[in-house]
Amino acid sequence: MCNSKMHAIFALIVLLVSTSLGYKNPNYEENRRTMVHLFEWKFADIADECERFLGPMGYAAVQVSPVQENLIISKRPWYERYQTMSYKIETRSGNERLFKQMVRRCNKVGVRIFVDVILNHMTSNKIPAIGTGGSTALTTDKEYPAVPYSKVHFHKTCALKDYSNATEVRECELLSLHDLDQRQEYVRQKMVNFLNSLIDAGVAGFRIDAAKHMYPEDLEIIYGRLKDLIPGQGFPKKSRPFVYQEVIDLGGESVKKSDYNKTATVVEFLFGRILGDAFRGIRQLRELETWGDSLWGLLPSRDAVVMIDNHDNQRGHGAGGSSILTYKTPKQYKMAVAFMLAHPYGFARVMSSFDFNDTNAGPPNDSQENILSPIINTGGTCTNGWVCEHRWPQIYNMVAFRNVVADAAITNWWTNDDDQVAFSRGNKGFVAFNNGNTALRRWLTTGLSAGRYCDVISGMLSGGRCTGKTIDVNENSLALIEILPNDLDGVVAIHGKAKL
């Protein structure tokens, strides 16, 4: 084979490899490693939060709720955001101008923006159908003039009933939502134009809602037509958008998560279910010594976005059922999130919720149905109907822990039969958990150098002093770790930047 042909083949291979890897780089600023989902927050409030809290506390990115115009539904349930009327940026979170301001302000303080996008479908049948941006549609005829889409741009109407039939999963209507045909060039280009407009605004990537209900090869074509990220927003040249796809697969499905991780990352739903079982006591923590190994049925770490809960399954929808931990069980929830952030597996996402009892309820709102802003208390927590788990000290201090330990390997794993575990992240950090009914009081190897450290679960290093407990590590890297069964948090964590 002549050299020119060999060079051409090599160049093609390099292009294919770089494209495949490109959608798996979250484009975080250096030393930041955790995203947060600010579910249903307004754009202006997200921008404020980036500047006053997320940037200073080391968060890497925000996942925002869908920005495309959605159908207005009576009583304004949360799921109306997932019924698309057009690709205008106009929702209860704000308009296009406010969205662009938010992206610029967050990028400026090192916090990237990922947008939750709906490509699978439009709305269900509703008469009259009016959108948050004033658009109208004749939903029974699949006529969406604000795009425009008409009946020819959708799959044939059929109800999704049989999840063992992959074709039905990808071509029939999920929850009666009109299913778009991404194999059509016209449909693809409308989607590409929308996504590229978000890239022009400075976003770093996308969550692809209901990716399981679209053919992976169609999605790959759409991703391949996306622009590079905008260098003027702080991204290196030739940076590709980060893409993570919602593919619910707990095993035994006809559509598998492994169908989708060739090109982009996938949300690993099995992660939260198993850790939920572990911290609920259904499994023993000692089983987690091999956590992240393929024997667990998990995707490779580089392909997985992980979470303890999300906006769907914290309401009993989606996947995981009663295994899923939420803010409503705070001790076990904080422990599970701490484990996620202490462990190197996957790209971690923290959930930030509004309070709810009705699982259909939308965000806190006033008498005109405008979303209310979170009120930040003197202690840093939220009120006005918002939970703001990302502001819980036990969570944001573990975000800092994850930043400090970086890629250090797990070492010094220790466990016993009392549902207690501990491990180090090389010589950079150490964490211990007590999920049992007996006291943990034991000398354990931390991997850290000798000295006094702040336990970042009970407090933090501030002004040269610990606001919580201190842990003394001796010259042999041993520390006496004590966690009582009635401890409110059940975790102790120390790292190199919390040393006195």
Coordinates of C-alpha atoms in Angstrom, one line a residue:
M1 CA 0.0 0.0 0.0
C2 CA 1.4 3.4 -1.0
N3 CA 2.3 5.9 1.7
S4 CA -0.4 8.4 0.7
K5 CA -3.1 5.7 1.2
M6 CA -1.6 4.7 4.5
H7 CA -1.6 8.3 5.7
A8 CA -5.2 8.7 4.6
I9 CA -6.3 5.6 6.5
F10 CA -4.4 6.7 9.6
A11 CA -5.9 10.2 9.4
L12 CA -9.4 8.6 9.2
I13 CA -8.7 6.4 12.2
V14 CA -7.4 9.4 14.2
L15 CA -10.6 11.4 13.3
L16 CA -12.9 8.6 14.3
V17 CA -11.1 8.0 17.6
S18 CA -11.0 11.7 18.5
T19 CA -14.7 12.1 17.6
S20 CA -15.7 9.2 19.8
L21 CA -13.7 10.5 22.7
G22 CA -14.7 14.1 22.1
Y23 CA -18.2 13.7 23.5
K24 CA -16.9 12.1 26.6
N25 CA -14.8 15.1 27.8
P26 CA -16.9 17.2 30.2
N27 CA -14.7 20.3 29.5
Y28 CA -14.4 21.1 33.1
E29 CA -11.9 23.7 34.3
E30 CA -8.9 22.2 36.0
N31 CA -9.4 20.7 39.4
R32 CA -13.2 20.6 39.2
R33 CA -15.0 17.3 39.0
T34 CA -18.7 17.4 40.0
M35 CA -21.8 18.8 38.3
V36 CA -25.1 19.7 40.0
H37 CA -28.6 19.6 38.6
L38 CA -30.4 22.8 39.7
F39 CA -33.8 21.4 38.8
E40 CA -36.3 24.0 37.6
W41 CA -34.2 27.0 38.7
K42 CA -34.6 30.3 36.9
F43 CA -31.7 31.4 34.7
A44 CA -31.0 34.5 36.7
D45 CA -30.9 32.5 39.9
I46 CA -28.5 30.0 38.4
A47 CA -26.2 32.8 37.3
D48 CA -26.3 34.2 40.9
E49 CA -25.6 30.8 42.3
C50 CA -22.6 30.3 40.0
E51 CA -21.0 33.5 41.3
R52 CA -21.8 33.4 45.0
F53 CA -21.5 29.6 45.7
L54 CA -20.9 27.1 42.9
G55 CA -17.7 28.7 41.6
P56 CA -16.2 29.4 45.0
M57 CA -17.1 25.9 46.3
G58 CA -15.5 24.1 43.4
Y59 CA -18.5 22.8 41.5
A60 CA -17.7 22.1 37.9
A61 CA -21.0 22.5 36.1
V62 CA -24.7 22.9 36.2
Q63 CA -27.3 20.9 34.4
V64 CA -30.2 23.1 33.7
S65 CA -33.8 22.0 33.1
P66 CA -35.0 22.0 29.4
V67 CA -34.8 25.5 27.9
Q68 CA -36.9 24.9 24.8
E69 CA -40.5 26.2 24.8
N70 CA -42.9 23.7 26.4
L71 CA -46.6 23.1 26.6
I72 CA -48.4 24.9 29.4
I73 CA -50.3 22.3 31.5
S74 CA -52.9 23.0 34.2
K75 CA -51.4 23.2 37.7
R76 CA -47.9 23.5 36.1
P77 CA -46.5 20.0 36.9
W78 CA -42.8 19.5 36.7
Y79 CA -43.2 17.2 33.6
E80 CA -44.6 20.0 31.4
R81 CA -40.9 20.9 30.8
Y82 CA -40.6 17.7 28.9
Q83 CA -43.5 18.4 26.4
T84 CA -41.9 20.5 23.7
M85 CA -43.7 23.0 21.6
S86 CA -40.8 24.6 19.7
Y87 CA -37.1 25.2 19.9
K88 CA -37.4 28.8 21.1
I89 CA -35.6 29.4 24.4
E90 CA -38.6 30.5 26.4
T91 CA -39.7 28.7 29.6
R92 CA -40.6 29.7 33.1
S93 CA -36.9 29.8 33.8
G94 CA -36.5 32.7 31.4
N95 CA -35.9 33.8 27.9
E96 CA -33.0 33.6 25.4
R97 CA -31.4 36.9 26.7
L98 CA -31.4 35.7 30.3
F99 CA -30.2 32.3 29.2
K100 CA -27.2 33.7 27.4
Q101 CA -26.4 36.0 30.3
M102 CA -26.4 33.0 32.7
V103 CA -24.1 31.0 30.5
R104 CA -21.6 33.8 30.2
R105 CA -21.7 34.6 34.0
C106 CA -21.3 30.9 34.9
N107 CA -18.4 30.3 32.4
K108 CA -16.6 33.3 33.8
V109 CA -16.4 31.7 37.2
G110 CA -15.4 28.3 35.9
V111 CA -18.8 26.7 36.1
R112 CA -19.9 25.0 32.8
I113 CA -23.5 24.7 31.6
F114 CA -25.1 21.5 30.4
V115 CA -28.6 21.7 28.9
D116 CA -31.2 19.0 29.3
V117 CA -32.6 18.6 25.7
I118 CA -35.6 16.8 24.3
L119 CA -35.1 15.4 20.9
N120 CA -37.3 12.3 21.0
H121 CA -40.7 13.9 21.0
M122 CA -43.0 16.9 21.1
T123 CA -46.2 17.0 23.2
S124 CA -49.1 14.7 23.8
N125 CA -52.6 15.6 22.6
K126 CA -53.9 18.7 24.2
I127 CA -56.5 21.2 23.0
P128 CA -55.9 24.1 23.0
A129 CA -52.1 23.7 23.0
I130 CA -50.3 26.9 24.0
G131 CA -46.6 27.1 24.8
T132 CA -44.6 29.1 27.3
G133 CA -43.4 31.4 24.5
G134 CA -46.9 31.9 23.0
S135 CA -46.6 29.3 20.3
T136 CA -49.7 27.2 19.4
A137 CA -50.0 23.7 17.9
L138 CA -52.7 21.4 16.6
T139 CA -51.4 18.5 18.6
T140 CA -54.0 16.0 17.4
D141 CA -52.7 16.5 13.8
K142 CA -49.1 16.7 14.9
E143 CA -48.8 20.2 13.6
Y144 CA -46.2 22.4 15.3
P145 CA -45.9 25.6 13.2
A146 CA -43.3 27.2 15.4
V147 CA -40.7 24.7 14.3
P148 CA -42.3 23.8 11.9
Y149 CA -43.1 20.1 12.1
S150 CA -46.1 18.3 10.6
K151 CA -47.4 14.8 10.7
V152 CA -44.9 13.6 8.1
H153 CA -42.0 14.3 10.5
F154 CA -43.2 11.8 13.1
H155 CA -43.3 8.0 13.4
K156 CA -46.6 6.3 12.8
T157 CA -48.8 6.6 15.9
C158 CA -48.6 3.6 18.2
A159 CA -48.5 3.2 21.9
L160 CA -45.4 2.0 23.6
K161 CA -46.4 -1.1 25.6
D162 CA -43.8 -3.8 25.0
Y163 CA -40.3 -2.9 26.2
S164 CA -39.0 -6.3 25.0
N165 CA -39.5 -5.0 21.4
A166 CA -36.7 -2.6 20.6
T167 CA -38.4 -1.2 17.5
E168 CA -41.5 -0.4 19.5
V169 CA -39.4 1.3 22.2
R170 CA -37.8 3.6 19.6
E171 CA -40.7 4.3 17.3
C172 CA -43.8 4.2 19.4
E173 CA -45.1 7.0 21.7
L174 CA -43.7 7.1 25.2
L175 CA -46.5 8.2 27.5
S176 CA -48.5 9.3 24.4
L177 CA -45.8 11.9 23.5
H178 CA -45.6 12.4 19.7
D179 CA -42.5 10.6 18.5
L180 CA -40.2 12.3 16.1
D181 CA -38.5 10.4 13.3
Q182 CA -34.8 11.3 13.6
R183 CA -34.0 9.3 10.4
Q184 CA -35.4 12.2 8.4
E185 CA -32.9 14.7 7.2
Y186 CA -35.3 17.6 7.9
V187 CA -35.8 16.5 11.5
R188 CA -32.1 16.0 12.1
Q189 CA -31.3 19.4 10.8
K190 CA -33.8 21.2 13.0
M191 CA -32.3 19.4 16.0
V192 CA -28.8 20.2 15.0
N193 CA -29.7 23.9 14.5
F194 CA -31.1 24.0 18.0
L195 CA -28.2 22.4 19.6
N196 CA -25.7 24.5 17.7
S197 CA -27.5 27.6 18.8
L198 CA -26.9 26.5 22.4
I199 CA -23.3 26.0 21.7
D200 CA -23.1 29.5 20.2
A201 CA -24.4 30.7 23.5
G202 CA -21.5 29.0 25.3
V203 CA -22.8 25.8 26.7
A204 CA -20.4 22.9 27.3
G205 CA -22.7 20.0 26.5
F206 CA -26.1 18.2 26.7
R207 CA -28.1 15.7 28.6
I208 CA -30.1 13.8 26.0
D209 CA -33.5 13.0 27.4
A210 CA -35.1 9.7 26.4
A211 CA -32.1 8.7 24.3
K212 CA -33.2 5.1 24.8
H213 CA -36.2 5.9 22.6
M214 CA -34.1 6.9 19.6
Y215 CA -31.8 4.9 17.4
P216 CA -28.1 5.3 18.5
E217 CA -27.0 5.6 14.9
D218 CA -29.4 8.6 14.3
L219 CA -28.1 10.3 17.5
E220 CA -24.5 9.7 16.3
I221 CA -25.2 11.6 13.1
I222 CA -26.7 14.5 15.0
Y223 CA -23.7 14.6 17.4
G224 CA -21.3 14.5 14.5
R225 CA -22.9 17.7 13.0
L226 CA -22.4 19.8 16.2
K227 CA -20.1 22.7 16.3
D228 CA -16.9 22.8 18.4
L229 CA -17.3 24.7 21.6
I230 CA -16.8 28.5 21.6
P231 CA -13.2 29.4 22.6
G232 CA -14.4 32.9 23.6
Q233 CA -16.2 31.2 26.5
G234 CA -13.0 29.7 27.9
F235 CA -12.9 26.4 26.0
P236 CA -9.7 25.2 24.3
K237 CA -9.9 25.2 20.5
K238 CA -11.4 22.1 18.9
S239 CA -13.3 21.2 22.1
R240 CA -16.3 19.0 21.5
P241 CA -19.5 19.2 23.5
F242 CA -20.0 16.7 26.3
V243 CA -23.0 14.4 25.8
Y244 CA -24.6 12.2 28.3
Q245 CA -27.6 10.1 27.3
E246 CA -30.6 9.0 29.4
V247 CA -30.8 5.3 28.8
I248 CA -32.6 3.5 31.6
D249 CA -31.3 -0.1 31.7
L250 CA -31.2 -2.1 34.9
G251 CA -30.6 -5.3 33.0
G252 CA -32.8 -7.5 30.9
E253 CA -34.0 -4.8 28.5
S254 CA -34.2 -5.1 24.7
V255 CA -32.5 -1.6 24.4
K256 CA -29.3 -1.7 26.3
K257 CA -27.0 1.1 27.6
S258 CA -24.1 -0.6 25.8
D259 CA -25.9 0.3 22.5
Y260 CA -25.1 4.0 23.3
N261 CA -21.7 4.4 24.9
K262 CA -19.6 4.1 21.7
T263 CA -19.9 7.7 20.9
A264 CA -21.0 9.5 24.1
T265 CA -21.5 8.9 27.8
V266 CA -24.6 7.4 29.3
V267 CA -26.4 8.0 32.6
E268 CA -25.8 4.8 34.7
F269 CA -29.1 4.2 36.5
L270 CA -27.9 1.0 38.1
F271 CA -25.4 3.0 40.2
G272 CA -28.0 4.7 42.3
R273 CA -30.2 1.7 42.7
I274 CA -27.3 -0.5 44.1
L275 CA -25.9 2.2 46.4
G276 CA -29.4 2.9 47.5
D277 CA -29.8 -0.7 48.6
A278 CA -26.4 -0.6 50.3
F279 CA -27.1 2.4 52.4
R280 CA -30.6 1.3 53.2
G281 CA -29.0 -1.9 54.6
I282 CA -30.4 -4.2 52.0
R283 CA -26.8 -4.9 50.9
Q284 CA -23.7 -4.8 53.1
L285 CA -21.2 -2.0 52.5
R286 CA -18.3 -4.6 52.5
E287 CA -19.7 -5.8 49.1
L288 CA -18.6 -2.5 47.6
E289 CA -14.8 -3.3 47.7
T290 CA -15.0 -4.1 43.9
W291 CA -17.4 -1.2 43.2
G292 CA -17.1 0.0 39.6
D293 CA -15.9 -3.4 38.4
S294 CA -17.6 -4.8 35.3
L295 CA -18.9 -7.7 37.5
W296 CA -21.5 -5.2 38.9
G297 CA -23.0 -4.7 35.4
L298 CA -21.9 -1.1 35.2
L299 CA -20.5 0.7 32.2
P300 CA -16.8 1.6 32.1
S301 CA -16.1 4.5 34.3
R302 CA -15.2 6.8 31.4
D303 CA -18.6 6.2 29.9
A304 CA -20.8 6.7 32.9
V305 CA -22.5 9.8 34.5
V306 CA -23.6 8.7 38.0
M307 CA -26.0 9.9 40.6
I308 CA -27.8 8.8 43.7
D309 CA -31.1 10.2 42.5
N310 CA -32.5 12.4 39.8
H311 CA -35.7 14.4 39.2
D312 CA -37.5 11.3 37.9
N313 CA -36.6 8.6 40.3
Q314 CA -36.8 10.7 43.4
R315 CA -40.5 10.8 42.6
G316 CA -40.8 7.0 42.0
H317 CA -40.7 7.3 38.2
G318 CA -37.8 6.3 35.9
A319 CA -35.8 3.5 37.5
G320 CA -34.9 2.1 40.9
G321 CA -38.2 2.1 42.7
S322 CA -38.0 2.0 46.5
S323 CA -34.2 1.5 46.4
I324 CA -33.6 5.2 45.5
L325 CA -32.5 7.5 48.3
T326 CA -33.5 11.1 48.4
Y327 CA -33.3 14.2 50.6
K328 CA -36.3 12.7 52.5
T329 CA -34.0 10.2 54.2
P330 CA -31.1 12.7 54.9
K331 CA -28.6 10.5 56.8
Q332 CA -28.5 7.7 54.4
Y333 CA -28.7 10.1 51.5
K334 CA -25.7 12.1 52.7
M335 CA -23.7 8.9 53.2
A336 CA -24.6 7.6 49.7
V337 CA -23.6 10.9 48.1
A338 CA -20.4 11.0 50.1
F339 CA -19.5 7.5 48.9
M340 CA -20.2 8.6 45.3
L341 CA -18.0 11.6 45.6
A342 CA -15.3 9.7 47.5
H343 CA -15.1 6.9 44.9
P344 CA -13.4 7.5 41.5
Y345 CA -16.0 5.8 39.4
G346 CA -17.9 7.8 36.8
F347 CA -18.7 11.5 36.2
A348 CA -20.6 12.5 39.4
R349 CA -23.8 14.6 39.4
V350 CA -25.4 16.0 42.6
M351 CA -29.1 16.5 42.7
S352 CA -30.6 19.8 44.0
S353 CA -34.3 19.6 44.5
F354 CA -37.4 21.6 45.5
D355 CA -39.5 20.1 48.3
F356 CA -42.5 18.1 47.2
N357 CA -45.2 15.8 48.6
D358 CA -47.3 15.5 45.4
T359 CA -45.0 13.7 42.9
N360 CA -46.5 15.7 40.1
A361 CA -45.9 19.1 41.7
G362 CA -43.9 21.7 39.9
P363 CA -41.4 24.1 41.5
P364 CA -42.4 26.7 44.1
N365 CA -44.4 29.4 42.5
D366 CA -46.5 32.5 43.2
S367 CA -50.2 33.2 42.5
Q368 CA -49.3 34.0 38.9
E369 CA -47.4 30.7 38.5
N370 CA -44.1 32.4 38.3
I371 CA -41.2 30.3 39.8
L372 CA -40.0 31.6 43.1
S373 CA -36.4 32.2 43.8
P374 CA -34.6 30.3 46.5
I375 CA -34.0 32.3 49.7
I376 CA -30.5 31.7 51.1
N377 CA -30.4 31.6 54.9
T378 CA -27.6 33.0 57.1
G379 CA -26.3 29.4 57.5
G380 CA -26.2 28.9 53.7
T381 CA -29.1 26.6 53.3
C382 CA -32.3 27.3 51.3
T383 CA -35.9 28.1 52.0
N384 CA -38.9 29.3 50.0
G385 CA -39.7 25.7 49.0
W386 CA -36.2 24.7 47.9
V387 CA -34.1 21.9 49.4
C388 CA -30.7 22.8 47.8
E389 CA -28.9 19.6 48.7
H390 CA -25.8 21.0 46.9
R391 CA -25.6 23.5 49.8
W392 CA -25.6 20.9 52.5
P393 CA -22.0 21.1 54.0
Q394 CA -21.7 17.3 54.0
I395 CA -22.2 17.4 50.2
Y396 CA -20.3 20.5 49.1
N397 CA -17.3 19.6 51.3
M398 CA -17.2 16.2 49.6
V399 CA -17.3 18.0 46.2
A400 CA -14.1 19.6 47.4
F401 CA -12.8 16.2 48.5
R402 CA -13.3 14.8 45.0
N403 CA -11.4 17.8 43.6
V404 CA -8.5 17.3 45.9
V405 CA -8.1 13.5 45.4
A406 CA -8.4 13.8 41.6
D407 CA -7.4 10.5 40.0
A408 CA -5.7 8.9 43.0
A409 CA -6.4 5.2 43.3
I410 CA -8.3 3.5 46.1
T411 CA -6.0 2.1 48.7
N412 CA -6.2 0.8 52.3
W413 CA -9.6 -0.6 51.9
W414 CA -10.9 -1.8 55.3
T415 CA -14.2 -3.4 56.3
N416 CA -15.9 -5.6 58.8
D417 CA -19.2 -7.5 59.4
D418 CA -20.8 -4.5 61.2
D419 CA -21.6 -2.6 57.9
Q420 CA -18.6 -0.3 58.2
V421 CA -16.0 0.5 55.6
A422 CA -13.1 2.9 55.0
F423 CA -10.6 3.6 52.2
S424 CA -8.0 6.0 51.1
R425 CA -7.5 7.8 47.8
G426 CA -3.8 7.3 47.5
N427 CA -2.1 9.8 49.9
K428 CA -4.6 12.6 49.2
G429 CA -7.7 11.7 51.1
F430 CA -9.4 9.2 53.5
V431 CA -13.1 8.4 54.2
A432 CA -14.9 6.1 56.6
F433 CA -18.6 5.0 56.9
N434 CA -20.6 3.5 59.6
N435 CA -24.0 2.2 58.4
G436 CA -24.3 -0.3 61.2
N437 CA -25.7 -0.4 64.7
T438 CA -22.4 -0.6 66.6
A439 CA -19.8 2.0 67.2
L440 CA -16.9 2.3 64.8
R441 CA -13.8 3.0 67.0
R442 CA -10.6 1.8 65.4
W443 CA -7.1 2.7 64.3
L444 CA -7.2 2.8 60.5
T445 CA -4.6 3.5 57.9
T446 CA -5.4 6.7 56.2
G447 CA -2.6 7.0 53.6
L448 CA -2.0 10.7 54.7
S449 CA 1.1 12.3 56.2
A450 CA 1.3 12.9 59.9
G451 CA -0.6 15.8 61.3
R452 CA -4.0 17.1 62.4
Y453 CA -6.8 17.3 59.9
C454 CA -10.3 18.7 59.8
D455 CA -13.1 16.2 59.3
V456 CA -14.9 17.9 56.4
I457 CA -18.2 16.1 57.1
S458 CA -18.7 17.7 60.5
G459 CA -17.1 21.0 59.6
M460 CA -14.3 22.5 57.5
L461 CA -11.1 24.4 57.7
S462 CA -11.8 28.1 58.1
G463 CA -9.4 30.8 59.2
G464 CA -6.9 28.2 60.2
R465 CA -9.3 26.4 62.5
C466 CA -11.6 23.5 62.2
T467 CA -15.3 24.2 62.6
G468 CA -16.0 20.5 63.3
K469 CA -14.1 17.5 64.6
T470 CA -10.3 17.0 64.2
I471 CA -8.5 13.8 63.2
D472 CA -4.9 13.2 64.3
V473 CA -2.8 11.1 61.9
N474 CA 0.4 9.6 63.4
E475 CA 3.8 9.0 61.7
N476 CA 2.6 5.6 60.5
S477 CA -0.4 7.2 58.7
L478 CA -2.8 5.7 61.4
A479 CA -5.7 7.6 62.9
L480 CA -8.2 6.7 65.5
I481 CA -11.6 6.9 63.7
E482 CA -14.7 7.1 65.7
I483 CA -18.3 7.1 64.3
L484 CA -21.1 6.3 66.7
P485 CA -24.3 4.6 65.4
N486 CA -26.4 7.6 66.3
D487 CA -24.1 10.0 64.5
L488 CA -26.2 12.3 62.3
D489 CA -23.9 11.9 59.3
G490 CA -22.3 8.4 59.6
V491 CA -19.2 9.5 57.7
V492 CA -15.7 10.9 58.5
A493 CA -13.6 12.4 55.7
I494 CA -10.2 14.1 55.6
H495 CA -8.0 15.3 52.8
G496 CA -4.6 17.0 52.2
K497 CA -6.1 20.5 51.9
A498 CA -7.9 20.2 55.3
K499 CA -4.7 19.9 57.3
L500 CA -4.0 22.3 60.1

